């Protein structure tokens, strides 16, 4: 069987341009606007669209929802590319209702190198082996309707569900509800308690626990954004980085850092925020990773076929 993903050869830990920032007046967060000249095109993965980004072993994962492909290692020039067209579709059975493509909205990996793909509707996480040749586990995200407003909205709106995927050491996951209303949701086995998030609670180098071929997770807790971050119109991606959880907003063209998701407080407040210099005519900003290195550099994916749809954004 051919490998599922495109095998590419560029390490994201390579050098990035230096950062220069300008303070934005009047923000409670001391909001930083990234200067236009400091943002540079990092390259173009050989995908029709980039719907999500992740990291594995210091290399970039790019997920395409129109052509059912995963680009591995983040090559930005497309050399030495091999691929399998419909193998991702065949493995997962995720045939889209929309002929334009699937609804892949998150990609990450655990310490064993297995790949975890988030499907927005109906709400599943597909776990593939390291080589992408076998579907080894499927997690169904089930959201019972409760007195919390977002649970009914999750079930009523198929296109405003899961965005971004973070694996936690304890076998729980964090998924963002995109909007109307936006939330960050901790899913886990029914009956377990939420753990929240703080730096170091992500799975990182640990193997994420899975048993058997299938499981179900339910919401254990959901956090709303408060303060300046509540002005975000939506949440389009989650990423782990130095000092916390990084949240990307497509409609607001901004990134915020949440240092903590407190299991005893359902409101999460940002301690840093960056306004991105993309205009409204750009494609949707759908992917985010924080690259390893001495200074924080974000890689933001624009969900569209244009050249240089990966943008390198200095945060420090």
Short mmCIF file of C-alpha atoms in Angstrom, two decimals, residues 149-151 153-154 160-161 175-185 222-226 230 232-236:
data_model
loop_
_atom_site.label_atom_id
_atom_site.label_comp_id
_atom_site.label_asym_id
_atom_site.label_seq_id
_atom_site.Cartn_x
_atom_site.Cartn_y
_atom_site.Cartn_z
CA UNK A 149 -26.09 27.28 25.22
CA UNK A 150 -23.17 26.00 23.20
CA UNK A 151 -24.26 22.34 23.36
CA UNK A 153 -25.59 25.17 18.98
CA UNK A 154 -23.05 22.38 18.41
CA UNK A 160 -19.53 25.71 13.58
CA UNK A 161 -18.22 22.72 15.49
CA UNK A 175 -11.21 21.12 20.71
CA UNK A 176 -12.51 24.60 19.93
CA UNK A 177 -16.12 25.24 19.02
CA UNK A 178 -15.70 27.72 16.20
CA UNK A 179 -18.42 30.31 16.93
CA UNK A 180 -22.04 31.12 17.84
CA UNK A 181 -20.91 30.81 20.62
CA UNK A 182 -17.19 30.10 20.58
CA UNK A 183 -15.81 27.81 23.27
CA UNK A 184 -12.76 25.71 24.07
CA UNK A 185 -14.03 22.28 25.08
CA UNK A 222 -16.13 24.29 28.23
CA UNK A 223 -14.39 27.64 28.56
CA UNK A 224 -15.53 30.96 27.18
CA UNK A 225 -13.02 33.68 26.39
CA UNK A 226 -13.14 36.77 28.57
CA UNK A 230 -13.76 37.70 23.96
CA UNK A 232 -12.54 37.36 18.79
CA UNK A 233 -15.27 36.71 16.22
CA UNK A 234 -14.36 33.03 16.01
CA UNK A 235 -11.72 30.40 16.82
CA UNK A 236 -10.19 28.69 13.82
#
